[in-house]
């Protein structure tokens, strides 16, 4: 596997969280798929909680959705 393929799993979502928090968002939502167990473990390890599907992922059988409450200054 190339390093470019592995890179996203090593990047912390904190930059996105910081940016969203500065914009006033209180919760950050994201999604992945059931066929991506490494991504699922990564998001859980980063403190994201599984949630119901949102937007195009409502009722989608292959979607795994997450949310994390942000700390706003």
PDB file of C-alpha atoms in Angstrom:
ATOM      1  CA  UNK A   1       0.000   0.000   0.000  1.00  0.00           C
ATOM      2  CA  UNK A   2       1.380   3.421  -0.885  1.00  0.00           C
ATOM      3  CA  UNK A   3       1.985   6.093   1.725  1.00  0.00           C
ATOM      4  CA  UNK A   4      -0.566   8.309  -0.046  1.00  0.00           C
ATOM      5  CA  UNK A   5      -3.196   5.643   0.556  1.00  0.00           C
ATOM      6  CA  UNK A   6      -2.268   5.365   4.223  1.00  0.00           C
ATOM      7  CA  UNK A   7      -1.973   9.096   4.914  1.00  0.00           C
ATOM      8  CA  UNK A   8      -5.634   9.897   5.692  1.00  0.00           C
ATOM      9  CA  UNK A   9      -5.703   7.409   8.571  1.00  0.00           C
ATOM     10  CA  UNK A  10      -2.780   9.207  10.227  1.00  0.00           C
ATOM     11  CA  UNK A  11      -4.262  12.688  10.024  1.00  0.00           C
ATOM     12  CA  UNK A  12      -6.149  13.885  13.082  1.00  0.00           C
ATOM     13  CA  UNK A  13      -9.496  15.549  12.420  1.00  0.00           C
ATOM     14  CA  UNK A  14      -8.548  18.305  14.892  1.00  0.00           C
ATOM     15  CA  UNK A  15      -7.906  20.882  12.135  1.00  0.00           C
ATOM     16  CA  UNK A  16     -11.440  20.398  10.808  1.00  0.00           C
ATOM     17  CA  UNK A  17     -12.814  20.532  14.336  1.00  0.00           C
ATOM     18  CA  UNK A  18     -10.934  23.742  15.105  1.00  0.00           C
ATOM     19  CA  UNK A  19     -12.133  25.357  11.890  1.00  0.00           C
ATOM     20  CA  UNK A  20     -15.751  24.311  12.448  1.00  0.00           C
ATOM     21  CA  UNK A  21     -15.603  25.566  16.031  1.00  0.00           C
ATOM     22  CA  UNK A  22     -14.266  28.966  14.915  1.00  0.00           C
ATOM     23  CA  UNK A  23     -17.209  29.187  12.511  1.00  0.00           C
ATOM     24  CA  UNK A  24     -19.589  28.597  15.413  1.00  0.00           C
ATOM     25  CA  UNK A  25     -20.557  24.984  14.765  1.00  0.00           C
ATOM     26  CA  UNK A  26     -21.345  23.004  17.883  1.00  0.00           C
ATOM     27  CA  UNK A  27     -21.354  19.496  16.389  1.00  0.00           C
ATOM     28  CA  UNK A  28     -19.285  17.957  13.604  1.00  0.00           C
ATOM     29  CA  UNK A  29     -20.904  15.114  11.638  1.00  0.00           C
ATOM     30  CA  UNK A  30     -19.105  12.707   9.336  1.00  0.00           C
ATOM     31  CA  UNK A  31     -19.701   9.427   7.606  1.00  0.00           C
ATOM     32  CA  UNK A  32     -17.884   6.402   6.288  1.00  0.00           C
ATOM     33  CA  UNK A  33     -18.984   2.991   5.126  1.00  0.00           C
ATOM     34  CA  UNK A  34     -19.387  -0.446   6.668  1.00  0.00           C
ATOM     35  CA  UNK A  35     -16.663  -1.735   4.337  1.00  0.00           C
ATOM     36  CA  UNK A  36     -14.113   0.625   5.933  1.00  0.00           C
ATOM     37  CA  UNK A  37     -13.476  -0.849   9.389  1.00  0.00           C
ATOM     38  CA  UNK A  38     -10.179   1.040   9.793  1.00  0.00           C
ATOM     39  CA  UNK A  39     -11.992   4.360   9.341  1.00  0.00           C
ATOM     40  CA  UNK A  40     -14.696   3.296  11.790  1.00  0.00           C
ATOM     41  CA  UNK A  41     -12.095   2.396  14.434  1.00  0.00           C
ATOM     42  CA  UNK A  42     -10.198   5.632  13.764  1.00  0.00           C
ATOM     43  CA  UNK A  43     -13.259   7.847  14.277  1.00  0.00           C
ATOM     44  CA  UNK A  44     -14.266   5.958  17.407  1.00  0.00           C
ATOM     45  CA  UNK A  45     -10.715   6.279  18.750  1.00  0.00           C
ATOM     46  CA  UNK A  46     -10.849  10.037  18.042  1.00  0.00           C
ATOM     47  CA  UNK A  47     -13.947  10.374  20.240  1.00  0.00           C
ATOM     48  CA  UNK A  48     -16.703  10.371  17.618  1.00  0.00           C
ATOM     49  CA  UNK A  49     -19.955   8.648  18.586  1.00  0.00           C
ATOM     50  CA  UNK A  50     -22.090   6.699  16.140  1.00  0.00           C
ATOM     51  CA  UNK A  51     -25.306   8.444  15.212  1.00  0.00           C
ATOM     52  CA  UNK A  52     -28.316   7.899  13.018  1.00  0.00           C
ATOM     53  CA  UNK A  53     -27.808   8.647   9.356  1.00  0.00           C
ATOM     54  CA  UNK A  54     -28.184  12.236   8.205  1.00  0.00           C
ATOM     55  CA  UNK A  55     -28.903  13.827   4.830  1.00  0.00           C
ATOM     56  CA  UNK A  56     -28.253  11.346   2.026  1.00  0.00           C
ATOM     57  CA  UNK A  57     -27.263   8.683   4.583  1.00  0.00           C
ATOM     58  CA  UNK A  58     -30.671   8.361   6.268  1.00  0.00           C
ATOM     59  CA  UNK A  59     -31.570   4.695   6.027  1.00  0.00           C
ATOM     60  CA  UNK A  60     -28.553   3.892   3.846  1.00  0.00           C
ATOM     61  CA  UNK A  61     -27.552   0.315   4.709  1.00  0.00           C
ATOM     62  CA  UNK A  62     -23.829   0.801   4.020  1.00  0.00           C
ATOM     63  CA  UNK A  63     -23.371   4.143   5.801  1.00  0.00           C
ATOM     64  CA  UNK A  64     -21.862   4.521   9.254  1.00  0.00           C
ATOM     65  CA  UNK A  65     -22.363   8.033  10.622  1.00  0.00           C
ATOM     66  CA  UNK A  66     -20.636   9.758  13.506  1.00  0.00           C
ATOM     67  CA  UNK A  67     -20.874  13.028  15.424  1.00  0.00           C
ATOM     68  CA  UNK A  68     -18.726  14.864  17.915  1.00  0.00           C
ATOM     69  CA  UNK A  69     -19.700  17.826  20.047  1.00  0.00           C
ATOM     70  CA  UNK A  70     -17.197  20.652  19.622  1.00  0.00           C
ATOM     71  CA  UNK A  71     -15.782  22.884  22.311  1.00  0.00           C
ATOM     72  CA  UNK A  72     -16.530  26.455  21.305  1.00  0.00           C
ATOM     73  CA  UNK A  73     -14.580  29.386  22.687  1.00  0.00           C
TER      74      UNK A  73
END
